[in-house]
């Protein structure tokens, strides 16, 4: 009898730690509930939509550092850091005035829309085998401008971009905040700038992402593709660091061109109060995993990795090689495999 009681107490303790986020989404103008608002944790498949009372409920298996995104078409998107899951949240959205304004296109734009779409698809979706199986379902929502002075292709959108990834069986909703491709191009050339020789100097983009699982007739193949996309990815490496499994996960770490022991240059410290692993990266390192070469450098003394493999601050940990080349077409939700 005592054994049964102990088992019950242990199970109750485990269940009691499960986190549930509850709340409502209202129109700030009249406090009316917003029906069908999207509420999700960024870069995950963890989310829901509000019911007829504007209410939502999201269950989490373990703590997460991803910001919570609250959005609805015609209203300004809100992004929140959730630290306390025990209180019922209330989010009040206000109408997005900019969404009602007429978009003014650059009359001096020298690139056709079709050419700009081609450039955008290549750098946004990527050029991998999986990226080639992606399709943007609402390209009409994209606003694209080539700015001669800055040599940049600027992209924005009046609603989240919806991508169908047939290789990985995801519908991805991406809410663009910033997107810019900067080119090396000779502006003095007499050639049509579409035809002029150019190279991409940099690609900078930011936004929020939500993944929806779909089950096609080729879902088993998609599951294998997901595993392939995961191997050697940023998510894979961050989880390997947090769980002290760098070698076991088949990552090789190099100082310059010489292989080295990862523990000499990657120091980890468990922070149980915040449910994160603190990481000190002592220098720029090169990484090899199953033929995929990458590089990593930290611009802060310490960065943090949560139980999902989320790292922060995301803009202070820089990548090169394979990890840097991955685009939306290769992305997985951070709760992948958990």
XYZ file of C-alpha atoms in Angstrom:
338
model
C 0.000 0.000 0.000
C 2.865 2.353 0.807
C 4.438 1.607 -2.577
C 1.208 2.472 -4.376
C 0.945 5.717 -2.441
C 4.526 6.652 -3.340
C 3.927 5.929 -7.033
C 0.773 8.046 -6.962
C 2.612 10.946 -5.344
C 5.434 10.762 -7.898
C 3.039 10.644 -10.833
C 1.010 13.496 -9.415
C 4.189 15.527 -9.040
C 5.136 14.934 -12.677
C 1.668 15.750 -13.941
C 1.531 18.819 -11.749
C 4.574 20.246 -13.528
C 2.861 20.225 -16.917
C 2.309 23.800 -18.024
C -0.869 25.191 -19.487
C -1.157 28.724 -20.784
C -4.662 30.181 -20.781
C -5.924 33.574 -21.816
C -8.198 35.747 -23.914
C -7.645 38.017 -26.900
C -9.741 41.181 -27.099
C -10.195 44.186 -29.366
C -8.708 47.100 -27.412
C -11.260 49.459 -28.960
C -14.384 47.839 -27.513
C -13.162 44.893 -25.394
C -14.991 42.513 -27.715
C -13.432 39.037 -28.082
C -11.443 38.385 -31.249
C -12.483 35.056 -32.728
C -9.882 33.062 -34.665
C -6.812 34.988 -33.485
C -3.571 33.015 -33.775
C -1.689 32.394 -30.536
C 1.567 30.451 -30.835
C 5.118 30.138 -29.595
C 7.505 31.434 -32.240
C 9.341 28.889 -34.387
C 7.285 25.963 -33.076
C 4.208 23.934 -33.921
C 2.818 24.768 -30.464
C -0.174 27.043 -30.843
C -3.901 27.422 -31.295
C -6.632 29.871 -32.323
C -9.105 31.626 -30.056
C -12.679 30.357 -29.690
C -15.948 32.332 -29.955
C -15.221 33.939 -26.588
C -11.701 34.949 -27.620
C -10.276 32.315 -25.274
C -7.299 30.043 -25.841
C -5.440 27.275 -24.056
C -1.988 25.886 -24.909
C -0.356 22.889 -23.233
C 3.425 22.631 -22.882
C 5.410 19.539 -21.970
C 8.292 21.617 -20.621
C 9.292 25.275 -20.189
C 10.119 27.182 -23.378
C 11.962 30.421 -24.076
C 10.285 31.145 -27.417
C 8.228 34.360 -27.370
C 4.452 34.083 -27.599
C 2.957 35.602 -30.752
C -0.620 36.912 -30.799
C -1.923 37.969 -34.203
C -5.027 38.567 -36.279
C -5.369 39.992 -39.777
C -6.018 43.735 -39.665
C -4.552 44.089 -36.162
C -1.037 44.774 -34.913
C 0.834 41.607 -33.969
C 1.965 41.367 -30.353
C 5.011 39.433 -29.153
C 5.316 38.580 -25.458
C 7.860 36.890 -23.217
C 5.934 34.583 -20.890
C 7.552 34.034 -17.501
C 4.518 33.083 -15.402
C 2.206 30.394 -16.728
C 0.017 30.335 -13.626
C -2.010 33.458 -14.376
C -4.678 33.813 -17.052
C -3.384 36.199 -19.706
C -5.322 38.933 -21.453
C -4.080 40.423 -24.694
C -5.697 43.463 -26.274
C -4.978 44.027 -29.952
C -5.372 47.325 -31.748
C -6.173 47.797 -35.398
C -3.198 48.116 -37.721
C -3.618 51.494 -39.400
C -0.779 50.738 -41.813
C -2.661 47.710 -43.126
C -5.405 50.015 -44.355
C -3.050 52.391 -46.145
C -2.484 52.003 -49.864
C 0.935 50.606 -50.678
C 3.038 52.961 -52.785
C 5.466 51.130 -55.039
C 8.766 52.591 -56.150
C 8.076 54.031 -59.603
C 11.810 53.903 -60.404
C 12.080 50.194 -59.670
C 14.109 48.694 -62.523
C 13.218 45.064 -61.822
C 10.048 43.315 -62.920
C 7.884 41.704 -60.250
C 8.534 38.267 -61.707
C 12.297 38.762 -61.435
C 12.002 40.057 -57.868
C 9.869 37.054 -56.925
C 12.532 34.750 -58.334
C 15.217 36.470 -56.244
C 13.035 36.422 -53.136
C 12.154 32.733 -53.456
C 15.817 31.776 -53.839
C 17.014 33.614 -50.728
C 13.911 33.140 -48.563
C 13.099 29.496 -49.270
C 16.691 28.495 -50.017
C 18.295 26.414 -52.728
C 18.350 22.964 -51.137
C 16.512 19.871 -52.361
C 13.797 20.545 -49.767
C 13.533 24.235 -50.616
C 12.817 23.300 -54.219
C 9.719 21.464 -52.993
C 8.345 24.554 -51.243
C 5.642 26.787 -52.636
C 4.494 30.179 -51.384
C 0.699 29.982 -51.495
C -0.024 33.705 -51.231
C 2.662 35.540 -53.204
C 0.173 38.341 -53.855
C 0.683 39.393 -50.228
C 4.358 40.162 -50.916
C 5.503 43.736 -51.501
C 8.878 43.810 -53.273
C 11.026 46.827 -54.106
C 14.507 47.021 -55.588
C 16.271 50.139 -54.286
C 19.057 51.216 -56.612
C 20.784 53.502 -54.102
C 21.280 50.781 -51.502
C 21.518 47.901 -54.005
C 18.873 46.093 -51.985
C 15.762 44.077 -52.648
C 13.370 44.886 -49.799
C 10.424 42.627 -48.984
C 7.423 43.133 -46.741
C 3.920 41.691 -46.628
C 0.432 42.762 -45.617
C -0.305 39.343 -44.086
C 1.718 36.284 -42.990
C 3.392 34.423 -45.849
C 2.054 30.872 -46.149
C 4.482 28.227 -47.395
C 3.713 24.616 -48.197
C 6.758 22.403 -47.736
C 5.903 19.157 -49.501
C 9.264 17.575 -48.662
C 8.799 17.966 -44.889
C 4.979 17.969 -44.700
C 4.607 21.390 -43.072
C 2.459 24.408 -43.686
C 4.553 27.339 -42.468
C 3.138 30.741 -41.612
C 5.869 33.365 -41.608
C 5.136 36.922 -40.499
C 7.851 39.086 -42.078
C 9.262 41.891 -39.952
C 12.338 42.685 -42.056
C 13.803 41.236 -45.235
C 16.630 42.621 -47.362
C 18.965 41.148 -49.961
C 22.041 43.307 -50.572
C 23.837 42.816 -53.890
C 27.271 43.438 -55.282
C 26.352 44.984 -58.620
C 27.821 47.517 -61.043
C 25.254 50.308 -61.193
C 27.243 52.123 -63.889
C 26.694 49.301 -66.337
C 24.622 50.139 -69.398
C 23.080 46.701 -69.208
C 19.594 45.982 -67.959
C 20.141 45.543 -64.197
C 18.207 42.291 -64.293
C 20.812 40.920 -66.701
C 23.854 42.607 -65.162
C 26.285 40.359 -63.297
C 25.544 40.424 -59.586
C 26.312 38.469 -56.442
C 24.533 38.407 -53.101
C 26.539 40.267 -50.463
C 24.188 39.540 -47.569
C 20.685 38.431 -46.655
C 19.068 39.787 -43.506
C 15.602 38.802 -42.397
C 13.520 38.456 -39.257
C 9.984 37.454 -38.412
C 7.870 34.960 -36.515
C 7.163 31.410 -37.627
C 4.450 28.846 -36.946
C 4.506 25.280 -38.248
C 1.445 23.146 -38.936
C 1.903 19.416 -39.454
C 0.208 17.920 -42.479
C -0.056 14.254 -43.395
C 0.232 13.661 -47.101
C 0.332 10.309 -48.855
C 4.122 10.571 -48.671
C 4.281 11.317 -44.938
C 6.716 8.478 -44.167
C 9.140 9.967 -46.662
C 8.589 13.404 -45.100
C 9.533 12.017 -41.675
C 12.794 10.713 -43.136
C 13.383 14.086 -44.776
C 12.842 15.851 -41.447
C 15.536 13.714 -39.873
C 17.836 14.541 -42.781
C 17.138 18.278 -42.367
C 17.823 17.991 -38.630
C 21.264 16.378 -38.938
C 23.952 19.043 -38.673
C 21.439 21.866 -38.230
C 21.634 24.697 -35.715
C 18.874 23.029 -33.679
C 20.764 19.723 -33.651
C 24.001 21.372 -32.519
C 22.359 23.455 -29.792
C 20.649 20.400 -28.331
C 23.955 18.525 -28.475
C 25.656 21.328 -26.526
C 22.882 21.540 -23.908
C 22.867 17.777 -23.333
C 26.670 17.339 -23.436
C 26.331 15.073 -26.466
C 28.494 16.850 -29.040
C 30.650 13.790 -29.758
C 27.790 11.308 -29.400
C 25.766 13.273 -31.961
C 28.666 12.879 -34.423
C 29.792 16.518 -34.394
C 33.496 17.160 -34.891
C 34.840 20.478 -33.627
C 37.862 22.232 -35.105
C 40.068 25.084 -33.934
C 41.042 26.437 -37.324
C 41.815 23.336 -39.370
C 42.759 21.129 -36.419
C 40.234 18.900 -34.667
C 39.960 19.566 -30.960
C 38.117 18.456 -27.841
C 34.828 20.446 -27.710
C 34.968 20.729 -23.916
C 38.102 22.893 -24.163
C 36.261 25.719 -25.906
C 32.566 25.110 -25.168
C 31.759 25.462 -21.462
C 28.259 24.677 -20.165
C 26.541 25.516 -16.884
C 23.101 24.259 -15.876
C 20.744 26.946 -14.567
C 17.870 24.978 -13.048
C 16.052 28.065 -11.802
C 15.648 29.316 -15.386
C 15.455 25.833 -16.958
C 18.289 26.699 -19.356
C 21.874 25.753 -20.087
C 24.309 28.663 -20.032
C 27.063 28.410 -22.633
C 30.463 30.057 -22.937
C 31.981 29.791 -26.421
C 35.605 30.768 -25.966
C 36.462 31.286 -29.625
C 35.198 30.847 -33.172
C 34.981 27.154 -33.994
C 34.488 25.138 -37.145
C 32.047 22.234 -37.071
C 31.669 19.108 -39.174
C 28.729 16.705 -39.030
C 28.293 13.982 -41.646
C 30.016 16.031 -44.332
C 28.201 19.272 -43.490
C 30.637 22.056 -42.604
C 29.632 25.004 -40.423
C 31.175 27.622 -38.166
C 29.983 29.249 -34.947
C 30.994 32.417 -33.115
C 29.473 34.139 -30.083
C 29.477 37.904 -29.587
C 28.417 37.622 -25.932
C 30.201 36.084 -22.954
C 27.331 33.660 -22.372
C 24.283 32.590 -24.327
C 21.416 30.352 -23.283
C 19.799 27.161 -24.569
C 16.419 25.925 -23.338
C 15.069 22.363 -23.232
C 13.914 22.614 -26.848
C 17.247 23.748 -28.291
C 16.214 27.400 -28.537
C 19.227 29.666 -28.138
C 19.251 33.312 -27.124
C 20.132 36.065 -27.739
C 19.652 34.766 -31.261
C 21.335 37.731 -32.983
C 24.531 37.391 -30.929
C 25.396 33.844 -31.979
C 26.690 33.879 -35.557
C 26.919 30.949 -37.961
C 28.712 30.204 -41.200
C 28.661 27.405 -43.736
C 25.820 24.869 -43.794
C 24.026 26.297 -40.760
C 24.073 29.800 -42.239
C 22.815 28.606 -45.623
C 19.722 26.931 -44.210
C 16.570 28.810 -45.085
C 12.840 28.389 -44.550
C 12.803 25.347 -46.830
C 15.034 23.449 -44.371
C 13.628 24.768 -41.098
C 12.082 22.554 -38.435
C 10.031 23.674 -35.422
C 12.121 23.815 -32.246
C 9.823 21.225 -30.657
C 10.732 18.753 -33.427
C 11.234 15.238 -32.066
C 10.168 16.134 -28.514
